[in-house]
Coordinates of C-alpha atoms in Angstrom, one line a residue:
M1 CA -22.7 9.1 22.0
F2 CA -19.8 9.9 19.5
V3 CA -20.9 12.3 17.0
W4 CA -20.5 10.5 13.4
K5 CA -19.5 13.0 10.5
N6 CA -20.1 13.0 7.0
S7 CA -17.4 13.4 5.1
G8 CA -19.3 14.2 2.0
T9 CA -20.8 12.8 -1.4
G10 CA -20.6 12.8 -4.9
T11 CA -17.5 14.0 -6.8
G12 CA -17.5 17.2 -4.7
T13 CA -15.0 14.9 -2.1
H14 CA -12.5 13.9 -5.3
T15 CA -12.6 17.3 -6.1
G16 CA -11.6 18.5 -3.2
T17 CA -8.9 15.7 -2.6
I18 CA -7.4 16.7 -6.2
N19 CA -7.4 20.2 -5.3
A20 CA -5.8 19.5 -2.2
I21 CA -2.9 17.8 -4.4
V22 CA -2.3 20.5 -6.8
L23 CA -1.5 22.7 -3.7
I24 CA 1.0 20.5 -3.0
I25 CA 2.8 20.4 -6.0
D26 CA 2.5 24.2 -6.3
S27 CA 4.0 24.7 -3.1
I28 CA 7.2 23.1 -4.1
Q29 CA 7.5 23.9 -7.9
Y30 CA 10.3 26.0 -6.9
T31 CA 12.6 23.3 -5.2
V32 CA 12.1 20.5 -7.8
D33 CA 12.8 19.9 -11.6
S34 CA 10.1 21.2 -13.5
R35 CA 10.0 18.1 -15.7
I36 CA 9.2 16.0 -12.2
I37 CA 6.5 18.4 -11.7
L38 CA 5.0 17.7 -15.1
C39 CA 5.4 13.9 -14.8
L40 CA 3.3 14.5 -11.4
N41 CA 0.8 16.2 -13.2
I42 CA 0.1 13.5 -15.7
L43 CA 0.2 11.1 -12.9
L44 CA -2.2 13.2 -11.1
S45 CA -4.5 13.2 -14.0
T46 CA -4.4 9.0 -14.4
V47 CA -5.2 8.8 -10.4
Y48 CA -8.2 10.9 -11.0
C49 CA -9.5 9.1 -13.8
L50 CA -8.8 6.0 -11.9
L51 CA -10.5 7.5 -8.6
Y52 CA -13.6 8.4 -10.7
T53 CA -13.5 5.2 -12.1
V54 CA -13.7 3.6 -8.8
Y55 CA -16.4 5.8 -7.2
S56 CA -18.7 4.5 -10.6
I57 CA -17.9 0.9 -10.0
M58 CA -18.7 1.0 -6.3
K59 CA -22.1 3.1 -7.2
D60 CA -23.2 0.4 -9.1
T61 CA -23.3 -2.4 -6.2
T62 CA -24.5 -0.8 -2.6
H63 CA -24.3 3.0 -1.2
S64 CA -23.1 1.5 1.5
I65 CA -19.8 -0.2 -0.1
M66 CA -19.3 3.2 -2.4
S67 CA -19.5 5.7 0.6
S68 CA -16.9 3.4 2.7
A69 CA -14.7 2.9 -0.4
K70 CA -14.9 6.8 -1.3
R71 CA -13.9 7.5 1.8
F72 CA -10.8 5.5 2.1
L73 CA -10.1 6.5 -1.2
G74 CA -9.7 10.4 -0.2
G75 CA -6.6 9.8 1.7
T76 CA -5.1 7.0 0.3
V77 CA -5.0 8.9 -2.9
L78 CA -2.9 12.0 -1.1
S79 CA -1.0 9.7 0.6
R80 CA 0.4 7.5 -2.3
I81 CA 1.0 11.3 -4.6
S82 CA 3.0 12.7 -1.7
G83 CA 4.6 9.0 -1.3
M84 CA 5.5 9.2 -5.3
L85 CA 7.2 12.5 -5.0
R86 CA 9.3 11.3 -2.1
D87 CA 10.1 8.2 -4.2
I88 CA 11.2 10.5 -7.1
A89 CA 13.2 12.9 -4.9
M90 CA 15.1 10.1 -3.4
A91 CA 15.9 8.8 -7.1
F92 CA 16.7 12.1 -8.2
A93 CA 19.1 13.0 -5.1
F94 CA 20.8 9.8 -4.5
G95 CA 19.8 7.3 -7.0
T96 CA 20.4 3.3 -6.5
H97 CA 23.8 4.1 -4.2
E98 CA 24.7 1.2 -1.9
T99 CA 24.6 3.7 1.2
I100 CA 20.6 4.5 -0.1
A101 CA 20.1 0.7 0.2
A102 CA 21.5 0.1 3.4
F103 CA 19.1 3.6 4.7
L104 CA 16.2 1.8 3.2
V105 CA 17.0 -1.5 5.0
A106 CA 17.5 0.3 8.5
F107 CA 14.2 2.1 8.0
R108 CA 12.3 -1.3 7.3
L109 CA 14.4 -2.7 10.5
S110 CA 13.2 0.1 12.6
H111 CA 10.2 0.0 12.0
L112 CA 9.6 -3.8 12.1
L113 CA 7.1 -3.5 14.8
R114 CA 5.2 -0.6 12.9
R115 CA 2.6 -2.7 11.8
L116 CA 2.1 -4.5 15.2
F117 CA 1.4 -1.8 17.6
G118 CA 0.8 1.1 15.2
E119 CA -1.3 -0.3 12.2
G120 CA -2.7 -3.7 11.3
A121 CA -3.0 -5.6 14.1
L122 CA -3.5 -3.0 16.3
Q123 CA -6.4 -1.4 14.6
T124 CA -7.7 -4.4 13.4
A125 CA -8.5 -5.1 17.2
F126 CA -9.3 -1.5 18.2
T127 CA -12.1 -0.9 16.3
P128 CA -14.2 -3.7 17.5
Q129 CA -13.1 -3.5 20.9
F130 CA -13.8 0.6 21.0
E131 CA -17.4 0.1 19.4
K132 CA -18.2 -2.7 21.6
L133 CA -17.4 -0.4 24.7
R134 CA -19.0 2.5 23.3
L135 CA -22.5 0.7 22.9
E136 CA -22.2 0.9 26.9
S137 CA -20.9 4.2 27.3
S138 CA -18.7 6.7 24.9
E139 CA -17.1 7.4 28.3
K140 CA -15.9 4.0 29.1
A141 CA -14.6 3.7 25.2
C142 CA -12.8 7.1 25.3
F143 CA -11.0 5.9 28.7
F144 CA -9.7 2.6 27.4
Y145 CA -8.3 4.8 24.4
R146 CA -6.3 6.9 27.0
D147 CA -5.6 4.1 29.0
L148 CA -4.1 2.1 25.7
L149 CA -2.0 5.6 24.5
A150 CA -0.5 5.5 27.5
L151 CA 0.6 1.8 27.8
L152 CA 1.6 1.9 24.0
T153 CA 3.6 5.2 25.1
V154 CA 5.6 3.4 28.0
G155 CA 6.3 0.4 26.1
L156 CA 7.4 1.4 23.1
S157 CA 9.5 4.1 24.8
A158 CA 11.0 1.4 26.8
L159 CA 11.1 -1.1 23.8
I160 CA 13.4 1.9 21.4
F161 CA 15.6 2.7 24.6
I162 CA 16.6 -1.2 25.0
S163 CA 16.8 -1.9 21.5
M164 CA 19.1 1.5 20.9
A165 CA 21.1 0.5 24.2
L166 CA 21.4 -3.0 22.5
L167 CA 22.7 -1.8 18.9
G168 CA 25.4 0.8 20.6
T169 CA 26.4 -2.1 22.1
L170 CA 27.0 -4.2 19.3
L171 CA 28.5 -1.8 17.5
F172 CA 31.1 -0.9 20.1
F173 CA 32.0 -4.6 20.9
V174 CA 31.3 -6.1 17.3
D175 CA 33.8 -6.2 14.3
F176 CA 31.0 -5.9 11.9
S177 CA 31.6 -5.2 8.2
P178 CA 31.4 -1.3 6.5
G179 CA 28.0 -2.3 4.8
N180 CA 26.6 -4.0 8.4
R181 CA 27.9 -1.2 10.2
E182 CA 26.2 1.2 8.3
I183 CA 23.1 -0.7 8.4
I184 CA 23.2 -1.0 12.3
S185 CA 24.3 2.5 12.8
L186 CA 21.0 4.0 10.7
T187 CA 18.6 1.4 12.3
L188 CA 19.8 2.8 15.7
L189 CA 19.1 6.7 14.4
L190 CA 15.9 5.6 13.2
M191 CA 14.7 4.3 16.3
P192 CA 12.8 6.8 18.1
S193 CA 10.6 7.5 15.3
L194 CA 8.8 4.3 16.1
L195 CA 7.0 6.0 18.5
F196 CA 5.5 8.5 16.8
I197 CA 4.4 6.3 14.0
C198 CA 2.6 3.6 16.4
L199 CA 1.1 6.7 18.4
F200 CA -0.4 8.0 15.0
G201 CA -1.8 4.5 13.8
L202 CA -3.8 4.6 17.2
N203 CA -4.9 7.9 17.1
A204 CA -5.9 7.0 13.3
S205 CA -8.3 3.9 14.9
L206 CA -9.9 6.7 17.0
L207 CA -10.6 9.0 14.3
Q208 CA -11.9 6.6 11.7
C209 CA -14.5 5.4 14.1
E210 CA -15.6 8.5 14.1
K211 CA -15.9 8.3 10.5
S212 CA -13.3 11.2 10.4
Y213 CA -11.0 10.0 7.3
F214 CA -9.8 13.0 5.9
T215 CA -7.1 13.7 8.9
P216 CA -5.5 10.5 9.4
G217 CA -5.3 10.4 5.7
V218 CA -3.7 13.6 5.1
A219 CA -1.3 12.9 7.7
P220 CA 1.1 10.9 5.6
V221 CA 1.3 13.6 3.4
A222 CA 3.1 16.2 5.9
F223 CA 5.5 12.6 6.6
N224 CA 6.3 12.7 2.7
L225 CA 6.8 16.6 2.5
I226 CA 9.1 16.7 5.5
W227 CA 11.0 14.2 3.9
I228 CA 11.1 15.6 0.6
V229 CA 12.3 18.9 2.0
G230 CA 15.0 16.7 4.0
V231 CA 16.1 15.5 0.9
L232 CA 16.3 18.5 -1.3
C233 CA 18.5 20.4 1.7
L234 CA 21.0 17.3 1.6
R235 CA 21.3 17.0 -2.1
H236 CA 24.5 18.5 -2.3
L237 CA 26.3 15.9 0.0
S238 CA 27.2 12.4 -0.4
P239 CA 25.0 9.6 0.3
V240 CA 27.4 8.7 2.8
G241 CA 27.5 11.7 4.5
A242 CA 23.5 12.8 3.7
M243 CA 21.9 9.6 5.4
P244 CA 22.7 10.2 8.9
W245 CA 20.8 13.8 8.4
L246 CA 18.4 12.1 6.5
A247 CA 17.4 10.2 9.6
M248 CA 16.8 13.0 11.7
W249 CA 14.7 14.7 9.2
V250 CA 12.2 11.1 9.2
I251 CA 11.9 11.3 12.7
A252 CA 10.4 14.9 12.1
A253 CA 8.5 13.6 9.6
C254 CA 7.0 11.0 11.7
F255 CA 6.8 13.4 14.7
F256 CA 4.5 15.8 12.9
Q257 CA 2.5 13.0 11.0
W258 CA 1.4 12.0 14.8
A259 CA 1.0 15.9 15.7
I260 CA -1.6 16.7 13.2
T261 CA -4.1 13.5 14.7
V262 CA -3.4 15.2 18.3
P263 CA -6.0 17.8 18.3
K264 CA -8.7 16.5 16.8
A265 CA -8.5 13.2 19.2
L266 CA -7.8 16.0 22.1
S267 CA -11.4 17.1 21.2
I268 CA -13.3 14.2 21.1
L269 CA -12.0 13.2 24.7
R270 CA -13.0 16.6 25.9
S271 CA -16.5 16.3 24.2
H272 CA -16.7 13.5 26.4
G273 CA -15.5 15.2 29.4
L274 CA -12.0 14.0 29.6
H275 CA -10.4 17.6 30.1
M276 CA -8.0 16.4 31.6
P277 CA -6.9 13.1 30.1
W278 CA -3.7 12.1 32.0
K279 CA -5.3 11.8 35.1
G280 CA -6.5 8.8 36.6
I281 CA -4.4 6.6 33.5
R282 CA -4.6 2.9 34.6
L283 CA -1.9 0.6 32.3
F284 CA -3.4 -2.6 33.2
S285 CA -7.2 -1.7 33.0
Q286 CA -9.9 -4.9 32.7
D287 CA -10.7 -3.5 29.1
L288 CA -7.0 -4.0 28.1
K289 CA -6.9 -7.3 29.6
F290 CA -9.8 -8.0 27.3
F291 CA -8.1 -6.5 24.2
A292 CA -5.0 -8.3 24.6
K293 CA -6.2 -11.4 23.3
P294 CA -7.8 -10.3 19.7
L295 CA -4.6 -8.2 19.7
L296 CA -2.0 -11.2 20.0
L297 CA -3.9 -13.0 17.4
G298 CA -3.6 -10.6 14.7
I299 CA -0.1 -9.8 15.4
V300 CA 0.7 -13.6 14.9
G301 CA -0.2 -12.9 11.2
V302 CA 1.2 -9.5 10.5
A303 CA 4.4 -10.2 12.6
A304 CA 5.0 -12.8 10.0
T305 CA 4.5 -10.5 7.1
Q306 CA 6.8 -7.9 8.8
V307 CA 9.5 -10.2 9.6
N308 CA 9.7 -11.4 6.0
N309 CA 9.6 -8.0 5.0
A310 CA 12.5 -7.1 6.8
L311 CA 14.1 -10.5 5.5
D312 CA 13.2 -9.6 1.9
A313 CA 15.4 -6.5 2.0
I314 CA 18.3 -8.3 3.8
F315 CA 18.3 -10.9 1.1
A316 CA 18.3 -8.3 -1.6
R317 CA 20.9 -6.5 0.2
Y318 CA 22.9 -10.2 0.3
A319 CA 22.0 -10.7 -3.9
D320 CA 22.9 -6.9 -4.9
G321 CA 24.2 -4.2 -2.9
E322 CA 21.7 -1.8 -4.4
G323 CA 19.1 -4.7 -4.2
P324 CA 16.8 -3.0 -1.2
A325 CA 16.7 0.2 -3.2
F326 CA 15.5 -1.7 -6.6
L327 CA 13.3 -3.0 -4.7
W328 CA 11.9 0.0 -2.6
Y329 CA 11.2 2.2 -5.9
A330 CA 9.9 -1.0 -8.0
L331 CA 7.1 -1.7 -4.8
R332 CA 6.1 2.0 -5.0
I333 CA 4.7 1.7 -8.4
Q334 CA 3.2 -2.0 -7.4
Q335 CA 1.6 -0.8 -4.6
L336 CA -0.2 2.5 -5.9
P337 CA -2.4 0.6 -7.7
L338 CA -2.9 -2.2 -4.8
A339 CA -3.5 0.7 -2.1
L340 CA -5.7 2.8 -4.4
F341 CA -8.2 -0.1 -5.2
G342 CA -7.1 -3.3 -3.3
I343 CA -7.4 -1.7 -0.1
A344 CA -10.2 0.5 -1.0
I345 CA -12.4 -2.5 -2.1
A346 CA -11.4 -4.5 0.8
G347 CA -12.2 -2.2 3.7
A348 CA -15.4 -0.9 2.1
L349 CA -16.0 -4.6 1.9
L350 CA -16.3 -5.6 5.3
P351 CA -19.1 -4.1 6.9
P352 CA -21.5 -5.0 4.3
L353 CA -20.1 -8.9 4.3
T354 CA -20.8 -8.6 8.0
R355 CA -24.3 -7.5 8.0
A356 CA -25.2 -9.9 5.1
L357 CA -23.9 -13.0 7.5
K358 CA -25.6 -12.0 10.3
N359 CA -28.7 -11.4 8.5
Q360 CA -28.3 -14.9 6.9
E361 CA -28.5 -13.4 3.7
L362 CA -26.0 -15.6 1.8
E363 CA -27.3 -14.8 -1.3
K364 CA -26.3 -11.1 -1.0
F365 CA -22.8 -12.2 0.6
H366 CA -21.8 -14.5 -2.0
L367 CA -22.9 -11.4 -4.4
F368 CA -20.9 -8.8 -2.9
L369 CA -17.5 -11.3 -2.9
R370 CA -18.3 -12.2 -6.6
F371 CA -18.5 -8.6 -7.6
A372 CA -15.3 -7.5 -5.8
V373 CA -13.3 -10.1 -7.4
Q374 CA -15.0 -9.2 -10.9
R375 CA -13.6 -5.9 -10.7
S376 CA -10.6 -6.4 -9.3
I377 CA -9.9 -9.0 -12.4
A378 CA -11.2 -6.6 -14.8
L379 CA -9.2 -3.5 -13.4
I380 CA -6.0 -5.7 -12.0
F381 CA -4.9 -8.0 -14.4
P382 CA -4.6 -5.3 -17.3
I383 CA -2.7 -3.4 -14.9
T384 CA -0.2 -6.3 -14.5
I385 CA -0.1 -7.0 -17.9
A386 CA 0.8 -3.1 -18.5
L387 CA 3.9 -3.0 -15.8
F388 CA 5.4 -5.7 -17.8
V389 CA 5.4 -4.6 -21.1
L390 CA 5.6 -0.5 -20.1
G391 CA 7.5 -0.9 -16.5
D392 CA 10.8 0.3 -18.2
S393 CA 9.0 3.1 -19.7
C394 CA 7.3 4.3 -16.9
I395 CA 10.3 3.5 -14.5
N396 CA 12.3 5.7 -16.9
L397 CA 9.7 8.8 -17.0
I398 CA 9.4 8.9 -13.0
Y399 CA 12.8 8.0 -11.7
G400 CA 15.0 8.5 -15.0
R401 CA 17.0 11.8 -14.2
G402 CA 19.7 12.6 -11.9
D403 CA 21.7 9.8 -10.5
F404 CA 19.3 7.1 -11.6
D405 CA 21.0 5.7 -14.1
T406 CA 20.6 3.0 -17.0
A407 CA 21.5 0.0 -14.3
S408 CA 19.0 1.2 -11.7
I409 CA 16.3 1.5 -14.5
V410 CA 16.8 -2.1 -15.6
G411 CA 17.4 -3.3 -11.7
T412 CA 14.0 -1.8 -10.7
T413 CA 12.3 -2.9 -13.7
T414 CA 13.3 -6.4 -12.9
C415 CA 12.1 -6.2 -9.5
L416 CA 9.0 -4.7 -10.6
W417 CA 8.1 -7.2 -13.1
G418 CA 8.6 -9.9 -9.5
Y419 CA 5.8 -7.6 -7.8
A420 CA 4.0 -7.4 -10.7
A421 CA 3.2 -11.3 -11.0
G422 CA 1.9 -10.9 -7.4
L423 CA -0.4 -8.0 -8.0
L424 CA -3.6 -10.0 -8.5
P425 CA -3.5 -12.5 -6.0
M426 CA -2.3 -9.7 -3.2
T427 CA -5.4 -8.0 -4.1
F428 CA -7.3 -11.1 -3.8
V429 CA -5.7 -11.8 -0.3
L430 CA -6.9 -7.9 1.0
I431 CA -10.6 -9.1 -0.4
F432 CA -10.7 -12.8 1.3
A433 CA -9.4 -11.9 4.6
P434 CA -12.1 -9.7 5.7
V435 CA -14.2 -12.7 4.9
F436 CA -12.7 -14.9 7.3
Y437 CA -13.4 -11.8 10.1
A438 CA -16.9 -11.2 9.1
L439 CA -16.9 -15.1 9.7
D440 CA -15.5 -14.7 13.3
N441 CA -12.6 -16.8 12.3
A442 CA -9.3 -15.0 12.6
R443 CA -6.7 -17.8 12.9
V444 CA -7.5 -18.9 9.4
P445 CA -5.6 -16.1 7.6
A446 CA -3.1 -15.9 10.7
I447 CA -2.5 -19.5 10.4
I448 CA -2.0 -19.6 6.5
S449 CA 0.0 -16.1 6.9
V450 CA 2.6 -17.8 8.7
I451 CA 2.8 -20.9 6.2
T452 CA 2.9 -18.6 3.7
V453 CA 6.0 -16.4 5.3
A454 CA 7.6 -19.5 5.7
I455 CA 7.4 -20.6 1.9
N456 CA 9.1 -16.9 0.9
I457 CA 12.3 -17.4 3.3
F458 CA 12.4 -20.9 1.8
L459 CA 11.9 -19.5 -1.6
N460 CA 14.7 -16.7 -1.0
T461 CA 16.9 -18.9 0.6
L462 CA 17.0 -21.3 -2.6
M463 CA 17.1 -18.4 -5.4
I464 CA 19.7 -16.4 -3.4
S465 CA 22.1 -18.5 -1.3
V466 CA 21.8 -21.6 -3.2
Y467 CA 21.1 -20.6 -7.0
G468 CA 22.8 -16.9 -6.4
L469 CA 19.7 -15.4 -8.2
G470 CA 19.5 -11.3 -8.4
A471 CA 17.7 -9.2 -5.9
A472 CA 14.4 -9.4 -8.6
S473 CA 14.1 -13.4 -7.2
V474 CA 13.1 -11.7 -4.2
A475 CA 10.3 -10.5 -5.7
F476 CA 9.3 -13.0 -7.7
A477 CA 9.4 -15.2 -4.5
T478 CA 7.0 -13.0 -2.2
S479 CA 4.3 -13.1 -5.7
I480 CA 5.0 -16.8 -5.4
S481 CA 4.0 -16.7 -1.7
A482 CA 0.8 -14.5 -2.3
W483 CA -0.9 -16.9 -5.0
L484 CA 0.0 -19.7 -2.4
N485 CA -1.8 -17.1 0.5
F486 CA -4.7 -16.8 -1.9
V487 CA -5.0 -19.9 -3.0
F488 CA -4.9 -21.5 0.8
L489 CA -7.5 -18.8 1.3
A490 CA -9.8 -19.9 -1.2
Y491 CA -9.9 -23.3 -0.3
A492 CA -10.7 -23.1 3.0
L493 CA -13.4 -20.2 2.3
P494 CA -17.2 -21.7 2.8
G495 CA -18.9 -21.8 -0.2
V496 CA -16.4 -20.9 -2.4
D497 CA -17.8 -23.5 -5.4
N498 CA -20.8 -20.3 -5.5
L499 CA -17.9 -17.7 -6.4
F500 CA -16.2 -19.5 -9.0
N501 CA -18.4 -20.5 -11.1
K502 CA -18.6 -21.3 -15.0
A503 CA -20.1 -17.5 -15.7
F504 CA -17.3 -16.1 -13.7
L505 CA -14.2 -17.8 -15.1
F506 CA -16.0 -17.7 -18.4
N507 CA -15.7 -14.1 -17.8
S508 CA -12.3 -13.9 -16.3
A509 CA -10.8 -15.9 -19.4
K510 CA -12.2 -12.8 -21.4
I511 CA -9.9 -10.5 -19.5
V512 CA -7.0 -12.6 -19.3
L513 CA -7.1 -12.6 -23.5
A514 CA -8.0 -9.1 -24.4
S515 CA -5.1 -8.2 -21.7
M516 CA -2.5 -10.8 -23.1
T517 CA -3.5 -9.3 -26.8
A518 CA -2.7 -5.6 -25.4
G519 CA 0.6 -6.8 -24.0
F520 CA 1.4 -8.8 -27.3
F521 CA 0.5 -5.9 -29.5
V522 CA 2.9 -3.3 -27.4
I523 CA 5.9 -5.7 -27.8
L524 CA 5.0 -5.7 -31.6
F525 CA 5.1 -2.3 -31.9
D526 CA 8.2 -1.3 -30.3
V527 CA 10.0 -4.5 -32.0
Y528 CA 9.1 -2.4 -35.9
F529 CA 8.5 1.1 -34.6
I530 CA 10.3 1.8 -31.6
N531 CA 13.9 0.6 -32.3
G532 CA 13.3 -3.0 -30.7
S533 CA 11.5 -4.1 -27.7
T534 CA 13.0 -3.5 -24.2
F535 CA 10.8 -6.1 -22.6
L536 CA 12.4 -8.9 -24.8
G537 CA 16.3 -7.2 -24.5
I538 CA 15.9 -7.0 -20.6
S539 CA 14.3 -10.8 -20.8
K540 CA 17.4 -11.4 -22.6
G541 CA 20.0 -9.9 -20.3
H542 CA 20.9 -7.4 -22.8
I543 CA 21.1 -3.2 -21.2
S544 CA 18.7 -1.3 -23.2
L545 CA 19.4 2.5 -24.2
Y546 CA 16.5 4.7 -22.4
P547 CA 16.1 8.2 -23.6
T548 CA 17.3 10.9 -21.0
E549 CA 15.5 13.8 -22.2
F550 CA 11.8 14.2 -20.8
T551 CA 10.0 14.9 -23.5
S552 CA 11.7 11.6 -25.4
Q553 CA 10.5 9.5 -22.1
F554 CA 7.2 10.9 -22.3
L555 CA 6.4 10.4 -25.7
R556 CA 7.9 7.1 -25.3
L557 CA 5.4 6.0 -22.6
S558 CA 2.4 7.7 -24.1
I559 CA 2.9 6.0 -27.6
Q560 CA 3.2 2.6 -26.0
A561 CA 0.0 3.5 -23.8
I562 CA -1.9 4.3 -26.4
C563 CA -1.3 1.1 -28.2
F564 CA -2.3 -0.9 -25.3
C565 CA -5.4 1.0 -24.4
T566 CA -6.7 0.9 -27.8
T567 CA -5.8 -3.0 -28.5
L568 CA -7.3 -3.5 -24.9
V569 CA -10.5 -2.0 -25.6
A570 CA -11.0 -3.3 -29.2
T571 CA -10.4 -6.7 -27.8
A572 CA -12.7 -6.5 -25.5
W573 CA -15.3 -5.2 -27.1
M574 CA -14.5 -8.0 -29.9
L575 CA -14.8 -10.4 -26.9
K576 CA -17.9 -9.2 -25.2
A577 CA -15.9 -8.6 -22.0
D578 CA -18.4 -6.5 -20.2
D579 CA -16.6 -6.0 -17.1
L580 CA -13.4 -4.7 -18.4
L581 CA -15.4 -2.3 -21.2
Y582 CA -17.1 -0.4 -18.0
F583 CA -14.0 0.9 -17.1
F584 CA -13.4 2.5 -20.3
T585 CA -17.0 3.1 -21.4
G586 CA -19.1 3.0 -18.4
S587 CA -21.7 0.6 -20.5
R588 CA -25.4 1.1 -19.4
E589 CA -26.2 -2.9 -20.5
E590 CA -23.3 -3.5 -18.0
Q591 CA -25.2 -1.2 -15.5
K592 CA -28.3 -3.2 -15.8
R593 CA -26.7 -6.7 -15.7
V594 CA -25.1 -5.8 -12.4
N595 CA -28.1 -4.0 -10.8
S596 CA -30.5 -6.9 -12.0
T597 CA -28.2 -9.3 -9.8
Q598 CA -28.8 -7.6 -6.5

């Protein structure tokens, strides 16, 4: 049998994670603007507080959910912090130039199959099949991984070669517009990176089956740091001249992200006697044939989403030459809470939900699900309101330097508002989708995903092609689709009435009222004390002037954040919104209330 390694318990794991991030920041402090480093240290402190909060919440439910979420968070924090560093470097060096937008579109197009054969569908299908084979024989499970790795390598290599030949032919024979030619050329250059990023996804699945979360968690950090080095080396070039070379750096980054996981994967194979795993490979083994069915089912839903993401970038490009860049930078901020908490909760929730169902413990099943949804509302809804009233100040602090000018701040802010409107339903979808997998009913989320993607494409076409709205309409269309996705999933979920009871709705109303009050007070504070509200100004189409000095940027956001948090806590205390207060006080009464329901 494989050795299942303990990744650590308690806050020691989190301390190690934070120390690693500090080392990463220290290692680049001589190449990045010192103001950016200070900004990142502030962001680091915030993430550490949020990490400790989630650890505390999970501890109050069951130990299984807590330990799983903790391991998910460790790698995710590292990845997101380094990803933020990467985006800050991109914004500082190149801003939102149209060539940058073209590069980001090309990056999405070249990685269109990443969620199918590298992450998402492949990982979801691989883990249960691997675990099933391991029950029979650990050696058989290793053969399955080896054969799948070989098939994936051969298949993707052929696909990449054909794609590059086709794109090169199109460039040679078709007279594209300069913008489209630039996108196709960059896509062609980036195609080889698809192989390494997909092989990394398969290796990460194997390591996670071994309860080894640190290596696949830290590997994306290497990817982001190599990207950052590339940006800093190319900063002196114009965006048009820099992007083809940056594509080479991205390929190298994908290679090293995969290479970091190779030694650990090989050691697992060798521990089971596969010292020369390349011998005896069977590309079409019986186990791979059984694996095809769940993989194809997962691909249906994921493929629809991936096509939708690619079309979003194209729609944004059609609406505004810099539109894809606005969406990219806005999405990085919106996905930080989603990745840190939504994915962690969803990943930790599936095993106990599955066990509760198999043991026919329906009361515990609904308890776990209700708890996850309540905690998500208490955390995500205030963040949603904060993104609306503090979003532009946050963007100005993080990106507002170098070539990232006022127009870039405003464009990115409106896109951030669009994505923020869907933050809560996106979190709900991450929680509800595993429920259907626990119920052995993967068809429902797949079908609903296809339906909502079709709705999203229709909304994009309507808003941009018919009404001529800007790039932000793409983000709002995504959020509307996310709400519909959640509604459809909730409607299809058995026993949903036991989840959304009167007590749940009453507690949720308190959180909504407290958050809205906090947002309203920030707007009032801006109007009377900070020369007008930029939220109201952007809403009315007025271009606001933002501070360009780091000290002024930091003070503005800090004062607004203090105003928001103070009002939020005070209102929550008056309303006795215990779920919300717990994030600030760790209320013992709330702990007792949760424990008494278990």
